[in-house]
Coordinates of C-alpha atoms (C1' of nucleotides) in Angstrom, one line a residue:
Chain A
M1 CA -30.7 -22.2 -31.9
L2 CA -30.0 -20.2 -35.3
S3 CA -32.0 -16.9 -35.1
M4 CA -34.5 -16.0 -37.7
K5 CA -31.7 -13.4 -38.6
C6 CA -29.0 -15.9 -39.4
K7 CA -31.5 -18.0 -41.2
Y8 CA -32.5 -14.8 -43.3
A9 CA -28.9 -13.9 -43.9
L10 CA -28.1 -17.3 -45.2
K11 CA -31.1 -17.5 -47.4
A12 CA -29.9 -13.9 -48.6
L13 CA -26.7 -15.1 -49.5
V14 CA -28.0 -18.3 -51.3
V15 CA -30.2 -16.0 -53.5
L16 CA -27.1 -13.8 -54.2
A17 CA -24.8 -16.9 -55.0
A18 CA -27.4 -18.3 -57.4
E19 CA -28.1 -15.1 -59.1
G20 CA -24.4 -14.1 -59.3
K21 CA -25.0 -10.6 -59.7
K22 CA -26.2 -7.4 -58.1
L23 CA -29.5 -7.5 -56.6
P24 CA -31.5 -4.4 -54.7
S25 CA -32.7 -5.6 -51.1
S26 CA -36.2 -5.6 -52.3
A27 CA -35.5 -8.5 -54.7
I28 CA -33.6 -10.5 -52.2
A29 CA -36.3 -10.1 -49.8
Q30 CA -39.0 -11.5 -52.4
K31 CA -36.8 -14.4 -53.6
A32 CA -35.7 -15.3 -50.2
R33 CA -39.0 -14.7 -48.7
V34 CA -37.9 -12.5 -45.9
P35 CA -39.3 -9.4 -44.5
A36 CA -38.0 -6.6 -46.5
K37 CA -37.2 -4.2 -43.7
F38 CA -35.5 -6.9 -41.5
L39 CA -33.4 -8.0 -44.4
E40 CA -32.1 -4.4 -44.7
A41 CA -30.5 -4.5 -41.3
I42 CA -29.3 -8.1 -42.1
L43 CA -27.6 -7.1 -45.2
T44 CA -25.9 -4.3 -43.3
D45 CA -24.4 -6.8 -40.7
L46 CA -23.4 -9.0 -43.7
R47 CA -21.5 -6.0 -45.3
K48 CA -19.9 -5.5 -42.0
A49 CA -19.0 -9.0 -41.9
D50 CA -17.0 -8.9 -45.3
A51 CA -19.7 -11.3 -47.0
L52 CA -21.1 -8.8 -49.4
T53 CA -20.7 -5.3 -50.8
S54 CA -23.4 -2.6 -51.4
E55 CA -23.9 0.2 -53.9
R56 CA -26.3 3.0 -52.9
G57 CA -28.7 5.0 -55.2
A58 CA -30.6 4.2 -58.3
H59 CA -29.6 0.8 -59.7
G60 CA -27.8 0.0 -56.4
G61 CA -28.1 -3.3 -54.5
H62 CA -25.9 -5.9 -53.0
T63 CA -23.2 -8.2 -54.4
L64 CA -21.5 -11.1 -53.0
K65 CA -18.0 -10.4 -52.0
G66 CA -15.8 -12.9 -53.3
A67 CA -16.5 -16.4 -54.7
P68 CA -19.4 -18.4 -53.2
E69 CA -17.1 -21.3 -52.5
K70 CA -15.3 -19.0 -50.1
I71 CA -17.9 -17.9 -48.0
M72 CA -18.4 -20.5 -45.3
L73 CA -21.5 -21.0 -43.2
G74 CA -19.5 -20.8 -40.1
H75 CA -18.4 -17.4 -40.9
V76 CA -22.0 -16.2 -41.4
V77 CA -23.5 -18.1 -38.4
R78 CA -20.8 -16.6 -36.2
A79 CA -21.3 -13.0 -37.6
M80 CA -25.2 -13.1 -37.1
D81 CA -25.5 -15.1 -33.9
G82 CA -22.0 -15.1 -32.4
M83 CA -20.4 -18.4 -31.0
L84 CA -20.8 -21.7 -32.5
A85 CA -20.3 -23.5 -29.1
P86 CA -22.8 -24.2 -26.6
I87 CA -21.2 -22.5 -23.8
P88 CA -18.8 -19.4 -23.8
C89 CA -15.8 -21.2 -22.4
A90 CA -15.9 -23.7 -25.2
S91 CA -15.7 -21.1 -27.9
T92 CA -12.5 -20.3 -30.1
F93 CA -13.8 -17.0 -31.4
Y94 CA -16.0 -15.7 -28.4
Y95 CA -14.3 -17.1 -25.4
K96 CA -15.4 -16.0 -22.0
K97 CA -14.5 -17.7 -18.6
C98 CA -17.2 -19.0 -16.5
D99 CA -18.1 -17.6 -13.1
D100 CA -19.1 -20.7 -11.6
C101 CA -15.7 -22.6 -12.6
T102 CA -12.6 -22.7 -10.8
D103 CA -10.4 -24.6 -13.1
E104 CA -11.8 -24.9 -16.8
K105 CA -8.8 -27.1 -17.6
I106 CA -10.7 -30.0 -15.5
C107 CA -14.4 -28.9 -16.1
V108 CA -16.0 -31.9 -17.5
I109 CA -18.9 -29.7 -18.7
R110 CA -16.5 -27.9 -20.9
H111 CA -14.9 -30.8 -22.4
A112 CA -18.0 -32.2 -23.3
M113 CA -19.1 -28.8 -24.9
L114 CA -15.6 -28.7 -26.7
E115 CA -16.4 -31.8 -28.3
V116 CA -19.9 -30.3 -29.6
R117 CA -18.2 -27.0 -30.8
N118 CA -15.6 -28.9 -32.7
K119 CA -18.3 -30.9 -34.5
I120 CA -20.4 -28.1 -35.3
S121 CA -17.2 -26.2 -36.5
E122 CA -16.4 -29.0 -38.8
V123 CA -19.6 -29.0 -40.5
L124 CA -20.3 -25.1 -40.7
D125 CA -16.6 -24.2 -41.4
G126 CA -16.6 -26.9 -44.0
L127 CA -19.7 -25.8 -45.9
S128 CA -19.6 -22.8 -48.4
L129 CA -22.5 -21.2 -50.1
E130 CA -21.3 -23.3 -53.2
D131 CA -21.8 -26.4 -51.2
L132 CA -25.5 -25.2 -50.4
L133 CA -26.3 -24.6 -54.0
N134 CA -25.1 -27.9 -55.1
M135 CA -27.2 -29.4 -52.2
S136 CA -30.3 -28.4 -54.1
P137 CA -31.9 -30.9 -56.6
K138 CA -33.7 -28.1 -58.4
K139 CA -30.6 -25.8 -58.5
K140 CA -31.6 -24.8 -62.1
Q141 CA -35.3 -23.7 -61.3
Q142 CA -33.4 -21.8 -58.2
L143 CA -35.9 -23.6 -55.7
F144 CA -33.8 -23.8 -52.6
W145 CA -36.7 -24.1 -49.9
Chain B
M1 CA -26.5 -21.9 -26.5
L2 CA -27.1 -24.0 -23.4
S3 CA -29.0 -22.1 -21.0
M4 CA -27.7 -21.8 -17.4
K5 CA -30.7 -24.0 -16.3
C6 CA -29.2 -26.9 -18.4
K7 CA -25.5 -26.5 -17.3
Y8 CA -26.8 -26.4 -13.6
A9 CA -28.7 -29.5 -14.4
L10 CA -25.6 -31.3 -15.7
K11 CA -23.7 -30.2 -12.9
A12 CA -26.1 -31.3 -10.2
L13 CA -26.3 -34.6 -12.0
V14 CA -22.6 -35.0 -12.3
V15 CA -22.6 -34.4 -8.3
L16 CA -25.1 -37.1 -7.7
A17 CA -23.4 -39.3 -10.0
A18 CA -20.2 -38.9 -8.2
E19 CA -21.8 -39.2 -4.9
G20 CA -23.7 -42.2 -5.7
K21 CA -26.1 -41.7 -3.0
K22 CA -29.4 -39.5 -1.7
L23 CA -28.4 -35.8 -1.5
P24 CA -30.9 -33.1 -0.5
S25 CA -31.1 -30.0 -2.8
S26 CA -29.0 -27.7 -0.5
A27 CA -25.9 -30.2 -0.6
I28 CA -26.1 -30.2 -4.4
A29 CA -26.5 -26.5 -4.7
Q30 CA -23.5 -26.2 -2.5
K31 CA -21.2 -28.7 -4.4
A32 CA -22.4 -27.8 -7.6
R33 CA -22.0 -24.1 -7.1
V34 CA -25.7 -23.1 -8.2
P35 CA -28.2 -21.0 -6.7
A36 CA -30.1 -22.8 -4.2
K37 CA -33.6 -21.9 -5.0
F38 CA -33.4 -22.1 -8.7
L39 CA -32.0 -25.6 -8.4
E40 CA -34.8 -26.8 -6.6
A41 CA -37.0 -26.0 -9.9
I42 CA -34.3 -27.6 -12.0
L43 CA -34.7 -30.8 -9.8
T44 CA -38.3 -31.0 -10.4
D45 CA -37.7 -30.8 -14.1
L46 CA -35.2 -33.4 -13.6
R47 CA -37.4 -35.5 -12.0
K48 CA -40.2 -34.9 -14.7
A49 CA -37.7 -36.0 -17.1
D50 CA -37.2 -39.3 -15.3
A51 CA -33.5 -38.6 -14.4
L52 CA -33.9 -38.9 -10.8
T53 CA -36.4 -39.7 -8.1
S54 CA -37.0 -37.4 -4.8
E55 CA -38.2 -38.1 -1.4
R56 CA -40.0 -35.4 0.7
G57 CA -39.6 -34.7 4.6
A58 CA -36.8 -34.9 6.9
H59 CA -34.0 -37.0 5.6
G60 CA -35.3 -36.5 2.0
G61 CA -33.5 -35.8 -1.0
H62 CA -32.7 -36.5 -4.8
T63 CA -31.1 -39.8 -6.1
L64 CA -30.2 -40.4 -9.4
K65 CA -32.4 -42.8 -11.3
G66 CA -30.7 -45.5 -12.9
A67 CA -26.9 -45.9 -13.4
P68 CA -25.0 -42.9 -14.4
E69 CA -23.8 -44.8 -17.5
K70 CA -27.6 -44.8 -18.7
I71 CA -28.2 -41.1 -18.5
M72 CA -27.3 -39.4 -21.6
L73 CA -26.3 -35.7 -22.0
G74 CA -28.5 -35.5 -24.9
H75 CA -31.8 -36.6 -22.9
V76 CA -30.9 -33.9 -20.3
V77 CA -30.1 -31.1 -22.6
R78 CA -33.3 -31.9 -24.6
A79 CA -35.3 -32.1 -21.2
M80 CA -33.9 -28.6 -20.3
D81 CA -33.6 -26.7 -23.4
G82 CA -35.6 -28.5 -26.0
M83 CA -34.2 -29.6 -29.4
L84 CA -30.5 -30.1 -30.2
A85 CA -31.0 -29.1 -33.8
P86 CA -30.1 -25.5 -34.9
I87 CA -33.3 -25.0 -36.5
P88 CA -37.0 -26.7 -35.6
C89 CA -37.4 -28.4 -39.0
A90 CA -34.3 -30.2 -38.5
S91 CA -35.2 -31.6 -35.3
T92 CA -36.0 -35.1 -34.7
F93 CA -37.7 -34.9 -31.2
Y94 CA -38.9 -31.4 -31.5
Y95 CA -39.8 -31.2 -35.1
K96 CA -41.8 -28.1 -36.5
K97 CA -42.3 -27.0 -40.1
C98 CA -40.9 -23.6 -41.1
D99 CA -43.1 -21.0 -42.2
D100 CA -41.0 -19.7 -44.9
C101 CA -40.4 -23.0 -46.6
T102 CA -42.6 -24.6 -49.3
D103 CA -40.7 -27.8 -49.8
E104 CA -38.5 -28.9 -46.8
K105 CA -37.3 -32.0 -48.9
I106 CA -35.1 -29.6 -51.0
C107 CA -34.3 -26.8 -48.5
V108 CA -30.7 -26.3 -48.5
I109 CA -30.6 -24.5 -45.1
R110 CA -32.3 -27.6 -43.7
H111 CA -30.0 -30.2 -45.2
A112 CA -26.9 -28.2 -43.6
M113 CA -28.6 -28.2 -40.3
L114 CA -29.5 -31.6 -40.5
E115 CA -25.8 -32.5 -40.6
V116 CA -25.2 -30.3 -37.6
R117 CA -28.1 -31.9 -35.5
N118 CA -26.8 -35.1 -36.2
K119 CA -23.3 -34.6 -35.1
I120 CA -24.3 -32.7 -31.9
S121 CA -26.6 -35.8 -31.4
E122 CA -23.5 -38.0 -32.2
V123 CA -21.8 -36.6 -29.3
L124 CA -24.4 -35.7 -26.7
D125 CA -26.3 -38.9 -27.2
G126 CA -23.1 -40.8 -26.9
L127 CA -21.8 -39.3 -23.7
S128 CA -23.2 -40.7 -20.2
L129 CA -22.8 -39.1 -16.9
E130 CA -20.3 -41.8 -16.2
D131 CA -18.5 -40.8 -19.3
L132 CA -18.4 -37.1 -17.9
L133 CA -16.9 -38.4 -14.6
N134 CA -14.3 -40.3 -16.3
M135 CA -13.3 -37.2 -18.1
S136 CA -12.2 -35.5 -14.8
P137 CA -8.3 -36.1 -14.0
K138 CA -9.4 -35.2 -10.2
K139 CA -12.3 -37.6 -10.1
K140 CA -11.1 -38.8 -6.4
Q141 CA -11.3 -35.4 -5.2
Q142 CA -14.6 -34.8 -6.7
L143 CA -13.3 -31.6 -8.4
F144 CA -15.0 -31.5 -11.8
W145 CA -14.9 -27.5 -12.6
Chain C
dT1 C1' -44.3 -31.1 17.8
dT2 C1' -40.5 -29.8 15.6
dA3 C1' -37.1 -29.3 12.0
dA4 C1' -35.7 -30.6 7.5
dT5 C1' -37.0 -31.1 3.3
dC6 C1' -39.6 -31.2 -1.3
dC7 C1' -43.2 -28.8 -4.0
dA8 C1' -46.1 -25.1 -6.1
dT9 C1' -47.2 -20.8 -7.5
dA10 C1' -46.3 -16.0 -8.3
dT11 C1' -43.5 -12.5 -9.5
dA12 C1' -39.6 -9.5 -11.0
dA13 C1' -36.0 -7.8 -13.4
dC14 C1' -33.6 -8.0 -17.5
dT15 C1' -32.1 -9.4 -22.0
dC16 C1' -33.1 -10.7 -26.4
dT17 C1' -35.9 -11.2 -30.7
dA18 C1' -38.1 -10.0 -34.9
dA19 C1' -39.4 -7.0 -36.4
dT20 C1' -41.4 -1.8 -37.9
dA21 C1' -41.5 3.3 -38.8
dG22 C1' -39.3 7.5 -40.6
dG23 C1' -36.4 9.7 -42.7
dA24 C1' -31.6 11.1 -44.4
dA25 C1' -28.0 10.3 -47.8
dT26 C1' -26.5 8.8 -52.3
dT27 C1' -26.8 7.9 -57.3
dG28 C1' -28.4 7.5 -61.9
dA29 C1' -31.4 9.1 -65.4
dA30 C1' -35.1 11.9 -67.5
Chain D
dT1 C1' -32.6 20.3 -61.8
dT2 C1' -35.5 17.2 -60.5
dC3 C1' -37.2 12.5 -59.5
dA4 C1' -37.1 7.9 -58.5
dA5 C1' -34.8 4.2 -56.7
dT6 C1' -32.1 2.6 -53.4
dT7 C1' -28.9 2.1 -49.3
dC8 C1' -28.2 3.7 -44.8
dC9 C1' -29.1 5.5 -39.9
dT10 C1' -31.7 5.7 -35.7
dA11 C1' -35.5 4.9 -33.0
dT12 C1' -39.1 2.2 -31.0
dT13 C1' -41.7 -1.9 -29.7
dA14 C1' -44.5 -5.8 -28.5
dG15 C1' -43.4 -10.1 -26.9
dA16 C1' -40.9 -14.0 -25.1
dG17 C1' -37.3 -15.9 -22.8
dT18 C1' -33.8 -16.3 -19.0
dT19 C1' -32.5 -16.3 -14.3
dA20 C1' -33.6 -16.0 -11.1
dT21 C1' -36.2 -14.8 -5.7
dA22 C1' -40.1 -15.0 -2.5
dT23 C1' -43.7 -17.1 -0.1
dG24 C1' -45.8 -20.5 2.0
dG25 C1' -48.2 -25.3 1.8
dA26 C1' -47.1 -30.5 1.9
dT27 C1' -44.7 -34.2 3.7
dT28 C1' -41.7 -37.1 6.7
dA29 C1' -38.6 -38.6 10.5
dA30 C1' -37.0 -38.2 14.8

DNA sequence: TTAATCCATATAACTCTAATAGGAATTGAA
DNA sequence: TTCAATTCCTATTAGAGTTATATGGATTAA
């Protein structure tokens, strides 16, 4: 399950990608329809995840860091929610051994979940913000949801 | 994320599939290395999900309902954890509209997550308990994890 | 009658989620 | 210098979900 936080993060980044310019968090919150104060925390996390840069003070705001086609959904989801894999022992970036497993090389649950994690990764690490924008039939009106 | 409950459920079913006979929950708990009392509740859910049948009283126990090749992982995971999709609006079996979305037909987040949900479904609805057993290189010794 | 077993309900500790609140620090402009 | 806009930081909170454990009732075979 994607958390609301992660979904909001994606929406915020789509807005930034579509506008292609610096935006204050209040503007992002309004365009993405996301609780403003919650979004502030999310934007901080996105900055730490190197997805955007922020400028403080009057006329400050947030700017996408790098081109929209370089920012992949997998990166964002991992930064917000952690691993893509259904269980820790099947994760590449957030691997953790199971307590109830003696030999993970033969674990059939893990084998199955590795397949799942690879499919999820194929999709999310293969989709960029730019790809998301291009999915929208109403791109020009900037209606994405 | 798969819950422990779901993981335990899968392990219990693998044990039942491997043994191919009626087993009391205590035996399943021991072979699957799952907390006994927690497992009892899980077995009840699996019965409600039509994955096994139970007999009460002395010499009672739980038996897989139907052939192992007919019980799919997707069915089990849905019964334990709910939807496979990352977000409710992308779920087939547990669909629910998003509050922050005006037109889901154009929602780019949903489109991306539909791809993910379909891939997950392809794997989990394509894998049976029998497939899991066959994944194990130590099938004869009944070591699955 | 007894022991084994499933079944049902309650509870508890813990963590996670989805926020909200309040204010400090920074910046550009009047 | 002062003001307003803005990010940034820390704390708090209500509610839900997770992962169990405890107790005892109901059922069944020997």
